[in-house]
Amino acid sequence: PDGDMKIVPMGDMFNHGSDYTEIETSYDENGNYYAYTTYDVPAGSPLRISYADPTNPSFLFARYGFLDETTPATFCKLIPPHINKDMEQLGYAENRMLFYKTGDISDEVWDILLYQHLSSTKISDRRELMRAHQAEDYAAKQMLHEKYYHETSRMLLEHIDGFIEQLDKLSGKAEDRKRNIDDHPRLPLILAHNQFVRDTFMTVRNRYFGY
């Protein structure tokens, strides 16, 4: 409950679930751990908890060493050089800046792209974007998105293509090292993770740009 990592006997035996979990957990004020089922689980069924945000398979891979291919989305990897309070208000967070396996993009991605563009081109419209967001004036926000869609879609494509290029270079280096698999036993899993992320990015690119 305090954010520290803990080893919990028996509780550590639960597997991870992204789309569905059978177990919910809690701690009391003394730090005692409780686990209970959320429904009447049939015999022989898995017992799963959520290890972390299921929309960030890269975190699960880095922290726990497995690739969850059932996750519906992945962090879009858009990392501005500086994240200010406006961007946080617009929803900049790894669990909200999402590319979905269906090719959809979360609204927060479009909002941040628009904010970045307006920050370097038209401050008055950036102020209008923040006003509309804070007032929940979605019609006004949509008008701004439509007005600058050409620019934000260009930024999106540049980000997708640039990230895929970097990912391909990293995967190429990893492929070269697969010849010494005994020295790098995690390489196949790393490559599978990279391919999962790449496939998601490609699906987004195909949906919005047709290739």
PDB file of C-alpha atoms in Angstrom:
ATOM      1  CA  PRO A   1       0.000   0.000   0.000  1.00  0.00           C
ATOM      2  CA  ASP A   2       2.975   2.336   0.547  1.00  0.00           C
ATOM      3  CA  GLY A   3       4.417   1.696  -2.913  1.00  0.00           C
ATOM      4  CA  ASP A   4       7.196  -0.608  -1.732  1.00  0.00           C
ATOM      5  CA  MET A   5       7.838  -3.927  -3.440  1.00  0.00           C
ATOM      6  CA  LYS A   6       6.844  -6.876  -1.273  1.00  0.00           C
ATOM      7  CA  ILE A   7       7.120 -10.654  -1.311  1.00  0.00           C
ATOM      8  CA  VAL A   8       3.811 -12.108  -0.127  1.00  0.00           C
ATOM      9  CA  PRO A   9       3.747 -15.876   0.532  1.00  0.00           C
ATOM     10  CA  MET A  10       0.973 -17.555  -1.498  1.00  0.00           C
ATOM     11  CA  GLY A  11      -0.050 -14.177  -2.925  1.00  0.00           C
ATOM     12  CA  ASP A  12       3.007 -14.282  -5.180  1.00  0.00           C
ATOM     13  CA  MET A  13       1.598 -17.401  -6.839  1.00  0.00           C
ATOM     14  CA  PHE A  14      -1.217 -15.540  -8.617  1.00  0.00           C
ATOM     15  CA  ASN A  15      -0.619 -15.037 -12.336  1.00  0.00           C
ATOM     16  CA  HIS A  16      -1.221 -11.797 -14.217  1.00  0.00           C
ATOM     17  CA  GLY A  17      -4.421 -11.061 -16.106  1.00  0.00           C
ATOM     18  CA  SER A  18      -4.937  -8.162 -18.504  1.00  0.00           C
ATOM     19  CA  ASP A  19      -8.441  -8.566 -19.844  1.00  0.00           C
ATOM     20  CA  TYR A  20      -9.932 -10.180 -16.745  1.00  0.00           C
ATOM     21  CA  THR A  21      -8.941 -11.072 -13.181  1.00  0.00           C
ATOM     22  CA  GLU A  22     -10.493 -13.414 -10.641  1.00  0.00           C
ATOM     23  CA  ILE A  23      -8.759 -12.021  -7.564  1.00  0.00           C
ATOM     24  CA  GLU A  24      -8.818  -8.667  -5.810  1.00  0.00           C
ATOM     25  CA  THR A  25      -6.302  -7.868  -3.107  1.00  0.00           C
ATOM     26  CA  SER A  26      -6.051  -5.421  -0.216  1.00  0.00           C
ATOM     27  CA  TYR A  27      -4.022  -4.626   2.891  1.00  0.00           C
ATOM     28  CA  ASP A  28      -5.270  -3.682   6.343  1.00  0.00           C
ATOM     29  CA  GLU A  29      -3.756  -1.013   8.559  1.00  0.00           C
ATOM     30  CA  ASN A  30      -1.263  -3.531   9.948  1.00  0.00           C
ATOM     31  CA  GLY A  31       0.032  -4.474   6.527  1.00  0.00           C
ATOM     32  CA  ASN A  32      -1.745  -7.838   6.391  1.00  0.00           C
ATOM     33  CA  TYR A  33      -2.491  -8.988   2.842  1.00  0.00           C
ATOM     34  CA  TYR A  34      -5.960 -10.198   1.825  1.00  0.00           C
ATOM     35  CA  ALA A  35      -6.967 -11.889  -1.430  1.00  0.00           C
ATOM     36  CA  TYR A  36     -10.503 -12.809  -2.365  1.00  0.00           C
ATOM     37  CA  THR A  37     -12.292 -13.941  -5.478  1.00  0.00           C
ATOM     38  CA  THR A  38     -14.623 -11.546  -7.258  1.00  0.00           C
ATOM     39  CA  TYR A  39     -17.026 -14.319  -8.246  1.00  0.00           C
ATOM     40  CA  ASP A  40     -17.635 -18.056  -7.762  1.00  0.00           C
ATOM     41  CA  VAL A  41     -14.612 -19.408  -9.633  1.00  0.00           C
ATOM     42  CA  PRO A  42     -15.081 -22.902 -11.115  1.00  0.00           C
ATOM     43  CA  ALA A  43     -12.593 -25.603 -10.152  1.00  0.00           C
ATOM     44  CA  GLY A  44      -9.586 -25.743 -12.439  1.00  0.00           C
ATOM     45  CA  SER A  45      -9.830 -22.075 -13.463  1.00  0.00           C
ATOM     46  CA  PRO A  46      -6.821 -19.748 -13.249  1.00  0.00           C
ATOM     47  CA  LEU A  47      -6.549 -17.280 -10.397  1.00  0.00           C
ATOM     48  CA  ARG A  48      -5.203 -13.990 -11.715  1.00  0.00           C
ATOM     49  CA  ILE A  49      -4.495 -10.506 -10.431  1.00  0.00           C
ATOM     50  CA  SER A  50      -3.299  -7.433 -12.280  1.00  0.00           C
ATOM     51  CA  TYR A  51       0.424  -6.928 -11.775  1.00  0.00           C
ATOM     52  CA  ALA A  52       0.303  -3.438 -13.269  1.00  0.00           C
ATOM     53  CA  ASP A  53      -1.461  -1.312 -15.857  1.00  0.00           C
ATOM     54  CA  PRO A  54      -2.316  -3.761 -18.669  1.00  0.00           C
ATOM     55  CA  THR A  55      -1.943  -1.062 -21.326  1.00  0.00           C
ATOM     56  CA  ASN A  56       1.824  -0.918 -20.804  1.00  0.00           C
ATOM     57  CA  PRO A  57       3.279  -4.298 -21.839  1.00  0.00           C
ATOM     58  CA  SER A  58       6.758  -2.741 -21.960  1.00  0.00           C
ATOM     59  CA  PHE A  59       6.619  -2.080 -18.206  1.00  0.00           C
ATOM     60  CA  LEU A  60       5.388  -5.608 -17.486  1.00  0.00           C
ATOM     61  CA  PHE A  61       8.174  -6.986 -19.644  1.00  0.00           C
ATOM     62  CA  ALA A  62      10.878  -4.892 -17.968  1.00  0.00           C
ATOM     63  CA  ARG A  63       9.611  -5.458 -14.417  1.00  0.00           C
ATOM     64  CA  TYR A  64       8.403  -9.062 -14.506  1.00  0.00           C
ATOM     65  CA  GLY A  65      10.109 -10.529 -17.543  1.00  0.00           C
ATOM     66  CA  PHE A  66       7.121 -11.701 -19.585  1.00  0.00           C
ATOM     67  CA  LEU A  67       5.276 -10.445 -22.650  1.00  0.00           C
ATOM     68  CA  ASP A  68       1.516 -10.048 -22.287  1.00  0.00           C
ATOM     69  CA  GLU A  69       0.174 -10.208 -25.844  1.00  0.00           C
ATOM     70  CA  THR A  70      -3.441 -10.025 -24.622  1.00  0.00           C
ATOM     71  CA  THR A  71      -3.032  -6.373 -23.658  1.00  0.00           C
ATOM     72  CA  PRO A  72      -5.404  -4.179 -25.715  1.00  0.00           C
ATOM     73  CA  ALA A  73      -2.983  -1.303 -26.187  1.00  0.00           C
ATOM     74  CA  THR A  74       0.506   0.019 -25.619  1.00  0.00           C
ATOM     75  CA  PHE A  75       1.987   3.344 -24.576  1.00  0.00           C
ATOM     76  CA  CYS A  76       2.477   5.381 -27.749  1.00  0.00           C
ATOM     77  CA  LYS A  77       6.104   6.213 -26.771  1.00  0.00           C
ATOM     78  CA  LEU A  78       5.520   9.927 -27.351  1.00  0.00           C
ATOM     79  CA  ILE A  79       7.842  11.546 -24.805  1.00  0.00           C
ATOM     80  CA  PRO A  80       8.066  15.362 -24.980  1.00  0.00           C
ATOM     81  CA  PRO A  81      11.305  16.974 -23.777  1.00  0.00           C
ATOM     82  CA  HIS A  82       9.301  18.767 -21.077  1.00  0.00           C
ATOM     83  CA  ILE A  83       5.936  17.868 -19.561  1.00  0.00           C
ATOM     84  CA  ASN A  84       4.171  20.824 -17.951  1.00  0.00           C
ATOM     85  CA  LYS A  85       0.987  21.142 -15.926  1.00  0.00           C
ATOM     86  CA  ASP A  86      -1.102  21.879 -19.018  1.00  0.00           C
ATOM     87  CA  MET A  87      -0.024  18.587 -20.567  1.00  0.00           C
ATOM     88  CA  GLU A  88      -0.816  16.719 -17.381  1.00  0.00           C
ATOM     89  CA  GLN A  89      -4.276  18.308 -17.373  1.00  0.00           C
ATOM     90  CA  LEU A  90      -4.754  17.164 -20.964  1.00  0.00           C
ATOM     91  CA  GLY A  91      -3.990  13.630 -19.818  1.00  0.00           C
ATOM     92  CA  TYR A  92      -0.317  13.051 -20.465  1.00  0.00           C
ATOM     93  CA  ALA A  93       0.401   9.757 -18.708  1.00  0.00           C
ATOM     94  CA  GLU A  94       1.712   6.423 -19.948  1.00  0.00           C
ATOM     95  CA  ASN A  95      -1.575   4.685 -19.152  1.00  0.00           C
ATOM     96  CA  ARG A  96      -3.583   7.238 -21.164  1.00  0.00           C
ATOM     97  CA  MET A  97      -1.348   7.984 -24.158  1.00  0.00           C
ATOM     98  CA  LEU A  98      -2.299   4.817 -25.988  1.00  0.00           C
ATOM     99  CA  PHE A  99      -2.085   3.114 -29.363  1.00  0.00           C
ATOM    100  CA  TYR A 100      -4.614   0.283 -29.533  1.00  0.00           C
ATOM    101  CA  LYS A 101      -4.168  -2.998 -31.354  1.00  0.00           C
ATOM    102  CA  THR A 102      -7.309  -2.111 -33.321  1.00  0.00           C
ATOM    103  CA  GLY A 103      -5.510   0.918 -34.762  1.00  0.00           C
ATOM    104  CA  ASP A 104      -7.375   3.408 -32.583  1.00  0.00           C
ATOM    105  CA  ILE A 105      -5.604   6.237 -30.781  1.00  0.00           C
ATOM    106  CA  SER A 106      -6.619   7.663 -27.416  1.00  0.00           C
ATOM    107  CA  ASP A 107      -7.928  11.233 -27.352  1.00  0.00           C
ATOM    108  CA  GLU A 108      -5.056  12.215 -25.087  1.00  0.00           C
ATOM    109  CA  VAL A 109      -2.535  11.546 -27.865  1.00  0.00           C
ATOM    110  CA  TRP A 110      -4.319  13.924 -30.216  1.00  0.00           C
ATOM    111  CA  ASP A 111      -4.645  16.553 -27.464  1.00  0.00           C
ATOM    112  CA  ILE A 112      -0.913  16.458 -26.701  1.00  0.00           C
ATOM    113  CA  LEU A 113       0.035  16.621 -30.379  1.00  0.00           C
ATOM    114  CA  LEU A 114      -2.232  19.635 -30.825  1.00  0.00           C
ATOM    115  CA  TYR A 115      -0.852  21.301 -27.717  1.00  0.00           C
ATOM    116  CA  GLN A 116       2.717  20.790 -28.938  1.00  0.00           C
ATOM    117  CA  HIS A 117       1.906  22.236 -32.348  1.00  0.00           C
ATOM    118  CA  LEU A 118       0.116  25.280 -30.946  1.00  0.00           C
ATOM    119  CA  SER A 119       2.916  25.918 -28.463  1.00  0.00           C
ATOM    120  CA  SER A 120       5.234  26.725 -31.352  1.00  0.00           C
ATOM    121  CA  THR A 121       2.751  28.354 -33.736  1.00  0.00           C
ATOM    122  CA  LYS A 122      -0.263  30.025 -32.133  1.00  0.00           C
ATOM    123  CA  ILE A 123      -0.359  30.627 -28.385  1.00  0.00           C
ATOM    124  CA  SER A 124      -3.862  32.137 -28.513  1.00  0.00           C
ATOM    125  CA  ASP A 125      -5.287  28.888 -29.842  1.00  0.00           C
ATOM    126  CA  ARG A 126      -3.296  26.942 -27.256  1.00  0.00           C
ATOM    127  CA  ARG A 127      -5.015  29.016 -24.577  1.00  0.00           C
ATOM    128  CA  GLU A 128      -8.355  28.283 -26.255  1.00  0.00           C
ATOM    129  CA  LEU A 129      -7.544  24.550 -26.204  1.00  0.00           C
ATOM    130  CA  MET A 130      -6.907  24.655 -22.459  1.00  0.00           C
ATOM    131  CA  ARG A 131     -10.009  26.748 -21.842  1.00  0.00           C
ATOM    132  CA  ALA A 132     -12.160  24.296 -23.793  1.00  0.00           C
ATOM    133  CA  HIS A 133     -10.625  21.315 -22.029  1.00  0.00           C
ATOM    134  CA  GLN A 134     -11.126  22.756 -18.552  1.00  0.00           C
ATOM    135  CA  ALA A 135     -14.689  23.802 -19.385  1.00  0.00           C
ATOM    136  CA  GLU A 136     -15.421  20.398 -20.959  1.00  0.00           C
ATOM    137  CA  ASP A 137     -16.351  22.247 -24.126  1.00  0.00           C
ATOM    138  CA  TYR A 138     -15.783  19.293 -26.443  1.00  0.00           C
ATOM    139  CA  ALA A 139     -17.293  21.048 -29.459  1.00  0.00           C
ATOM    140  CA  ALA A 140     -14.695  23.827 -29.212  1.00  0.00           C
ATOM    141  CA  LYS A 141     -11.901  21.269 -28.808  1.00  0.00           C
ATOM    142  CA  GLN A 142     -13.106  19.369 -31.848  1.00  0.00           C
ATOM    143  CA  MET A 143     -13.097  22.539 -33.940  1.00  0.00           C
ATOM    144  CA  LEU A 144      -9.448  23.095 -33.025  1.00  0.00           C
ATOM    145  CA  HIS A 145      -8.576  19.487 -33.825  1.00  0.00           C
ATOM    146  CA  GLU A 146     -10.235  19.780 -37.229  1.00  0.00           C
ATOM    147  CA  LYS A 147      -8.539  23.108 -37.926  1.00  0.00           C
ATOM    148  CA  TYR A 148      -5.076  21.666 -37.280  1.00  0.00           C
ATOM    149  CA  TYR A 149      -5.591  18.044 -38.295  1.00  0.00           C
ATOM    150  CA  HIS A 150      -3.189  18.306 -41.226  1.00  0.00           C
ATOM    151  CA  GLU A 151      -0.397  19.415 -38.908  1.00  0.00           C
ATOM    152  CA  THR A 152      -1.114  16.995 -36.046  1.00  0.00           C
ATOM    153  CA  SER A 153      -1.514  14.025 -38.379  1.00  0.00           C
ATOM    154  CA  ARG A 154       1.855  14.887 -39.940  1.00  0.00           C
ATOM    155  CA  MET A 155       3.388  14.957 -36.456  1.00  0.00           C
ATOM    156  CA  LEU A 156       1.781  11.602 -35.701  1.00  0.00           C
ATOM    157  CA  LEU A 157       3.170  10.001 -38.862  1.00  0.00           C
ATOM    158  CA  GLU A 158       6.646  11.374 -38.203  1.00  0.00           C
ATOM    159  CA  HIS A 159       6.539   9.957 -34.683  1.00  0.00           C
ATOM    160  CA  ILE A 160       5.357   6.531 -35.855  1.00  0.00           C
ATOM    161  CA  ASP A 161       7.917   6.281 -38.654  1.00  0.00           C
ATOM    162  CA  GLY A 162      10.745   7.550 -36.455  1.00  0.00           C
ATOM    163  CA  PHE A 163       9.975   5.122 -33.649  1.00  0.00           C
ATOM    164  CA  ILE A 164       9.636   2.149 -36.007  1.00  0.00           C
ATOM    165  CA  GLU A 165      13.004   3.033 -37.544  1.00  0.00           C
ATOM    166  CA  GLN A 166      14.645   3.079 -34.106  1.00  0.00           C
ATOM    167  CA  LEU A 167      12.940  -0.168 -33.116  1.00  0.00           C
ATOM    168  CA  ASP A 168      14.091  -1.898 -36.302  1.00  0.00           C
ATOM    169  CA  LYS A 169      17.688  -0.864 -35.640  1.00  0.00           C
ATOM    170  CA  LEU A 170      17.532  -2.261 -32.102  1.00  0.00           C
ATOM    171  CA  SER A 171      15.911  -5.482 -33.287  1.00  0.00           C
ATOM    172  CA  GLY A 172      18.535  -5.836 -36.006  1.00  0.00           C
ATOM    173  CA  LYS A 173      21.312  -5.652 -33.423  1.00  0.00           C
ATOM    174  CA  ALA A 174      19.489  -8.214 -31.289  1.00  0.00           C
ATOM    175  CA  GLU A 175      19.113 -10.566 -34.264  1.00  0.00           C
ATOM    176  CA  ASP A 176      22.877 -10.454 -34.809  1.00  0.00           C
ATOM    177  CA  ARG A 177      23.437 -11.510 -31.213  1.00  0.00           C
ATOM    178  CA  LYS A 178      20.995 -14.436 -31.422  1.00  0.00           C
ATOM    179  CA  ARG A 179      23.828 -16.514 -32.809  1.00  0.00           C
ATOM    180  CA  ASN A 180      25.175 -16.538 -29.260  1.00  0.00           C
ATOM    181  CA  ILE A 181      21.836 -17.385 -27.642  1.00  0.00           C
ATOM    182  CA  ASP A 182      23.519 -18.970 -24.630  1.00  0.00           C
ATOM    183  CA  ASP A 183      25.068 -15.606 -23.785  1.00  0.00           C
ATOM    184  CA  HIS A 184      21.785 -13.724 -24.339  1.00  0.00           C
ATOM    185  CA  PRO A 185      18.931 -16.088 -23.347  1.00  0.00           C
ATOM    186  CA  ARG A 186      16.342 -13.271 -23.150  1.00  0.00           C
ATOM    187  CA  LEU A 187      16.862 -12.099 -26.730  1.00  0.00           C
ATOM    188  CA  PRO A 188      13.950 -14.096 -28.235  1.00  0.00           C
ATOM    189  CA  LEU A 189      11.589 -12.536 -25.689  1.00  0.00           C
ATOM    190  CA  ILE A 190      13.012  -9.062 -26.323  1.00  0.00           C
ATOM    191  CA  LEU A 191      12.485  -9.518 -30.053  1.00  0.00           C
ATOM    192  CA  ALA A 192       8.925 -10.761 -29.473  1.00  0.00           C
ATOM    193  CA  HIS A 193       8.207  -7.653 -27.387  1.00  0.00           C
ATOM    194  CA  ASN A 194       9.654  -5.376 -30.077  1.00  0.00           C
ATOM    195  CA  GLN A 195       7.565  -7.100 -32.734  1.00  0.00           C
ATOM    196  CA  PHE A 196       4.400  -6.716 -30.653  1.00  0.00           C
ATOM    197  CA  VAL A 197       4.984  -2.978 -30.274  1.00  0.00           C
ATOM    198  CA  ARG A 198       5.930  -2.636 -33.941  1.00  0.00           C
ATOM    199  CA  ASP A 199       2.779  -4.450 -35.082  1.00  0.00           C
ATOM    200  CA  THR A 200       0.634  -2.105 -32.990  1.00  0.00           C
ATOM    201  CA  PHE A 201       2.342   0.974 -34.439  1.00  0.00           C
ATOM    202  CA  MET A 202       1.942  -0.397 -37.962  1.00  0.00           C
ATOM    203  CA  THR A 203      -1.761  -1.030 -37.385  1.00  0.00           C
ATOM    204  CA  VAL A 204      -2.213   2.577 -36.269  1.00  0.00           C
ATOM    205  CA  ARG A 205      -0.281   3.851 -39.284  1.00  0.00           C
ATOM    206  CA  ASN A 206      -2.326   1.709 -41.656  1.00  0.00           C
ATOM    207  CA  ARG A 207      -5.598   2.887 -40.169  1.00  0.00           C
ATOM    208  CA  TYR A 208      -4.802   6.591 -40.424  1.00  0.00           C
ATOM    209  CA  PHE A 209      -2.484   6.702 -43.417  1.00  0.00           C
ATOM    210  CA  GLY A 210      -3.360   3.605 -45.442  1.00  0.00           C
ATOM    211  CA  TYR A 211       0.023   1.894 -45.496  1.00  0.00           C
TER     212      TYR A 211
END
